[in-house]
Amino acid sequence: QVKVVESGGSSVQTGGSLTLSCTTSKLRFDRYQMGWFRKVEGGPREGVACIGPTGDFTSYPDSTRGRFTVSRDNARNTTTLQMTNLNPEDTRTYYCAAGRRSVGCSRHHIEYNYWGQGTQVTVSS
């Protein structure tokens, strides 16, 4: 059974930084794009970063570009999301997801097959 597990969520103050990690098992990691998403309860799911299977392609929306950095280690089946200059609007539950893809990545949640349980990030002013 494929597993996707996020970790690293915490509470920080405005302007602070946080790094989220995601590990996977039971899938051929280097054949999957990895995405990071966030949402509040009852709200839409927003793709905040994605990275292609080889790590040579990344994509960010305007809301996170320049503040968030996604990376991956295919030897360890892990992906990391480094978040800087956090503000209260970044307060969300963050999810890691894996989607089968040959090249590139997408920030659309429908293109992801496996999801983690989420980790909470809270930014206080």
mmCIF file of N, CA, C and O in Angstrom, residues 68-112:
data_model
loop_
_atom_site.group_PDB
_atom_site.id
_atom_site.type_symbol
_atom_site.label_atom_id
_atom_site.label_comp_id
_atom_site.label_asym_id
_atom_site.label_seq_id
_atom_site.Cartn_x
_atom_site.Cartn_y
_atom_site.Cartn_z
ATOM 1 N N PHE A 68 8.763 30.154 -1.258
ATOM 2 C CA PHE A 68 8.765 28.704 -1.064
ATOM 3 C C PHE A 68 9.716 28.056 -2.062
ATOM 4 O O PHE A 68 9.813 28.486 -3.214
ATOM 5 N N THR A 69 10.380 26.998 -1.628
ATOM 6 C CA THR A 69 11.269 26.244 -2.501
ATOM 7 C C THR A 69 11.020 24.758 -2.297
ATOM 8 O O THR A 69 11.103 24.260 -1.168
ATOM 9 N N VAL A 70 10.721 24.080 -3.386
ATOM 10 C CA VAL A 70 10.484 22.643 -3.328
ATOM 11 C C VAL A 70 11.715 21.911 -3.865
ATOM 12 O O VAL A 70 12.364 22.376 -4.812
ATOM 13 N N SER A 71 12.038 20.802 -3.258
ATOM 14 C CA SER A 71 13.156 19.983 -3.712
ATOM 15 C C SER A 71 12.811 18.519 -3.464
ATOM 16 O O SER A 71 11.823 18.207 -2.802
ATOM 17 N N ARG A 72 13.643 17.639 -4.011
ATOM 18 C CA ARG A 72 13.404 16.224 -3.802
ATOM 19 C C ARG A 72 14.719 15.462 -3.781
ATOM 20 O O ARG A 72 15.708 15.898 -4.382
ATOM 21 N N ASP A 73 14.703 14.332 -3.119
ATOM 22 C CA ASP A 73 15.846 13.435 -3.075
ATOM 23 C C ASP A 73 15.324 12.065 -3.514
ATOM 24 O O ASP A 73 14.701 11.347 -2.720
ATOM 25 N N ASN A 74 15.578 11.726 -4.746
ATOM 26 C CA ASN A 74 15.033 10.476 -5.278
ATOM 27 C C ASN A 74 15.671 9.245 -4.638
ATOM 28 O O ASN A 74 15.076 8.164 -4.643
ATOM 29 N N ALA A 75 16.853 9.395 -4.120
ATOM 30 C CA ALA A 75 17.501 8.256 -3.464
ATOM 31 C C ALA A 75 16.830 7.923 -2.126
ATOM 32 O O ALA A 75 16.904 6.785 -1.667
ATOM 33 N N ARG A 76 16.178 8.912 -1.544
ATOM 34 C CA ARG A 76 15.541 8.721 -0.238
ATOM 35 C C ARG A 76 14.022 8.798 -0.306
ATOM 36 O O ARG A 76 13.367 8.784 0.741
ATOM 37 N N ASN A 77 13.496 8.925 -1.508
ATOM 38 C CA ASN A 77 12.034 8.995 -1.686
ATOM 39 C C ASN A 77 11.412 10.094 -0.850
ATOM 40 O O ASN A 77 10.358 9.911 -0.224
ATOM 41 N N THR A 78 12.051 11.241 -0.854
ATOM 42 C CA THR A 78 11.552 12.347 -0.047
ATOM 43 C C THR A 78 11.468 13.630 -0.865
ATOM 44 O O THR A 78 12.205 13.825 -1.840
ATOM 45 N N THR A 79 10.576 14.492 -0.451
ATOM 46 C CA THR A 79 10.485 15.831 -1.000
ATOM 47 C C THR A 79 10.368 16.816 0.151
ATOM 48 O O THR A 79 9.836 16.469 1.215
ATOM 49 N N THR A 80 10.882 18.011 -0.055
ATOM 50 C CA THR A 80 10.932 19.014 0.993
ATOM 51 C C THR A 80 10.374 20.328 0.479
ATOM 52 O O THR A 80 10.602 20.682 -0.681
ATOM 53 N N LEU A 81 9.676 21.026 1.347
ATOM 54 C CA LEU A 81 9.167 22.352 1.022
ATOM 55 C C LEU A 81 9.722 23.334 2.042
ATOM 56 O O LEU A 81 9.364 23.292 3.212
ATOM 57 N N GLN A 82 10.612 24.189 1.585
ATOM 58 C CA GLN A 82 11.167 25.228 2.445
ATOM 59 C C GLN A 82 10.327 26.485 2.282
ATOM 60 O O GLN A 82 10.133 26.968 1.169
ATOM 61 N N MET A 83 9.867 27.007 3.395
ATOM 62 C CA MET A 83 8.988 28.172 3.377
ATOM 63 C C MET A 83 9.631 29.303 4.167
ATOM 64 O O MET A 83 10.041 29.095 5.322
ATOM 65 N N THR A 84 9.733 30.456 3.556
ATOM 66 C CA THR A 84 10.328 31.607 4.220
ATOM 67 C C THR A 84 9.368 32.786 4.192
ATOM 68 O O THR A 84 8.381 32.787 3.450
ATOM 69 N N ASN A 85 9.687 33.785 4.999
ATOM 70 C CA ASN A 85 8.890 35.003 5.056
ATOM 71 C C ASN A 85 7.396 34.691 5.185
ATOM 72 O O ASN A 85 6.562 35.241 4.467
ATOM 73 N N LEU A 86 7.090 33.836 6.094
ATOM 74 C CA LEU A 86 5.705 33.390 6.278
ATOM 75 C C LEU A 86 4.841 34.501 6.849
ATOM 76 O O LEU A 86 5.325 35.351 7.613
ATOM 77 N N ASN A 87 3.581 34.501 6.468
ATOM 78 C CA ASN A 87 2.631 35.473 6.990
ATOM 79 C C ASN A 87 1.346 34.743 7.382
ATOM 80 O O ASN A 87 1.163 33.563 7.040
ATOM 81 N N PRO A 88 0.450 35.401 8.108
ATOM 82 C CA PRO A 88 -0.760 34.719 8.593
ATOM 83 C C PRO A 88 -1.606 34.092 7.489
ATOM 84 O O PRO A 88 -2.306 33.117 7.734
ATOM 85 N N GLU A 89 -1.533 34.633 6.281
ATOM 86 C CA GLU A 89 -2.309 34.044 5.176
ATOM 87 C C GLU A 89 -1.766 32.689 4.747
ATOM 88 O O GLU A 89 -2.418 31.974 3.986
ATOM 89 N N ASP A 90 -0.597 32.333 5.222
ATOM 90 C CA ASP A 90 -0.047 31.007 4.933
ATOM 91 C C ASP A 90 -0.553 29.960 5.909
ATOM 92 O O ASP A 90 -0.234 28.767 5.766
ATOM 93 N N THR A 91 -1.323 30.374 6.897
ATOM 94 C CA THR A 91 -1.875 29.426 7.860
ATOM 95 C C THR A 91 -2.853 28.495 7.157
ATOM 96 O O THR A 91 -3.882 28.924 6.662
ATOM 97 N N ARG A 92 -2.498 27.239 7.083
ATOM 98 C CA ARG A 92 -3.282 26.236 6.380
ATOM 99 C C ARG A 92 -2.832 24.854 6.852
ATOM 100 O O ARG A 92 -1.784 24.706 7.467
ATOM 101 N N THR A 93 -3.601 23.846 6.448
ATOM 102 C CA THR A 93 -3.098 22.484 6.499
ATOM 103 C C THR A 93 -2.398 22.203 5.178
ATOM 104 O O THR A 93 -2.969 22.450 4.113
ATOM 105 N N TYR A 94 -1.184 21.693 5.250
ATOM 106 C CA TYR A 94 -0.376 21.453 4.053
ATOM 107 C C TYR A 94 -0.319 19.957 3.767
ATOM 108 O O TYR A 94 -0.114 19.141 4.674
ATOM 109 N N TYR A 95 -0.483 19.647 2.491
ATOM 110 C CA TYR A 95 -0.520 18.256 2.047
ATOM 111 C C TYR A 95 0.548 18.003 0.989
ATOM 112 O O TYR A 95 0.784 18.833 0.110
ATOM 113 N N CYS A 96 1.121 16.837 1.068
ATOM 114 C CA CYS A 96 2.043 16.352 0.051
ATOM 115 C C CYS A 96 1.298 15.324 -0.787
ATOM 116 O O CYS A 96 0.481 14.552 -0.255
ATOM 117 N N ALA A 97 1.582 15.306 -2.080
ATOM 118 C CA ALA A 97 0.890 14.371 -2.959
ATOM 119 C C ALA A 97 1.823 13.893 -4.058
ATOM 120 O O ALA A 97 2.746 14.613 -4.465
ATOM 121 N N ALA A 98 1.549 12.687 -4.539
ATOM 122 C CA ALA A 98 2.330 12.078 -5.619
ATOM 123 C C ALA A 98 1.423 11.762 -6.795
ATOM 124 O O ALA A 98 0.308 11.245 -6.609
ATOM 125 N N GLY A 99 1.911 12.059 -7.990
ATOM 126 C CA GLY A 99 1.133 11.790 -9.193
ATOM 127 C C GLY A 99 2.023 11.236 -10.278
ATOM 128 O O GLY A 99 3.106 11.771 -10.526
ATOM 129 N N ARG A 100 1.576 10.199 -10.950
ATOM 130 C CA ARG A 100 2.367 9.574 -12.012
ATOM 131 C C ARG A 100 2.537 10.560 -13.165
ATOM 132 O O ARG A 100 1.563 11.110 -13.689
ATOM 133 N N ARG A 101 3.781 10.768 -13.563
ATOM 134 C CA ARG A 101 4.045 11.717 -14.647
ATOM 135 C C ARG A 101 5.439 11.458 -15.179
ATOM 136 O O ARG A 101 6.348 11.148 -14.418
ATOM 137 N N SER A 102 5.627 11.666 -16.470
ATOM 138 C CA SER A 102 6.931 11.377 -17.060
ATOM 139 C C SER A 102 7.878 12.574 -16.984
ATOM 140 O O SER A 102 9.068 12.422 -16.672
ATOM 141 N N VAL A 103 7.363 13.766 -17.259
ATOM 142 C CA VAL A 103 8.194 14.977 -17.204
ATOM 143 C C VAL A 103 7.367 16.137 -16.657
ATOM 144 O O VAL A 103 6.133 16.133 -16.765
ATOM 145 N N GLY A 104 8.047 17.113 -16.087
ATOM 146 C CA GLY A 104 7.368 18.301 -15.610
ATOM 147 C C GLY A 104 6.506 18.022 -14.396
ATOM 148 O O GLY A 104 6.595 16.962 -13.765
ATOM 149 N N CYS A 105 5.687 19.001 -14.039
ATOM 150 C CA CYS A 105 4.755 18.823 -12.931
ATOM 151 C C CYS A 105 3.571 19.754 -13.110
ATOM 152 O O CYS A 105 3.629 20.724 -13.852
ATOM 153 N N SER A 106 2.514 19.452 -12.399
ATOM 154 C CA SER A 106 1.287 20.239 -12.444
ATOM 155 C C SER A 106 0.887 20.622 -11.022
ATOM 156 O O SER A 106 1.097 19.853 -10.081
ATOM 157 N N ARG A 107 0.284 21.792 -10.869
ATOM 158 C CA ARG A 107 -0.228 22.221 -9.564
ATOM 159 C C ARG A 107 -1.728 21.966 -9.429
ATOM 160 O O ARG A 107 -2.366 22.475 -8.503
ATOM 161 N N HIS A 108 -2.287 21.176 -10.331
ATOM 162 C CA HIS A 108 -3.714 20.841 -10.261
ATOM 163 C C HIS A 108 -3.894 19.551 -9.464
ATOM 164 O O HIS A 108 -3.347 18.512 -9.805
ATOM 165 N N HIS A 109 -4.688 19.615 -8.427
ATOM 166 C CA HIS A 109 -4.802 18.470 -7.528
ATOM 167 C C HIS A 109 -5.355 17.224 -8.214
ATOM 168 O O HIS A 109 -5.082 16.105 -7.774
ATOM 169 N N ILE A 110 -6.108 17.393 -9.307
ATOM 170 C CA ILE A 110 -6.701 16.225 -9.958
ATOM 171 C C ILE A 110 -5.651 15.329 -10.589
ATOM 172 O O ILE A 110 -5.943 14.190 -10.957
ATOM 173 N N GLU A 111 -4.443 15.835 -10.752
ATOM 174 C CA GLU A 111 -3.389 15.042 -11.381
ATOM 175 C C GLU A 111 -2.555 14.259 -10.370
ATOM 176 O O GLU A 111 -1.509 13.729 -10.715
ATOM 177 N N TYR A 112 -3.038 14.185 -9.138
ATOM 178 C CA TYR A 112 -2.308 13.485 -8.092
ATOM 179 C C TYR A 112 -3.135 12.319 -7.556
ATOM 180 O O TYR A 112 -4.338 12.444 -7.322
#
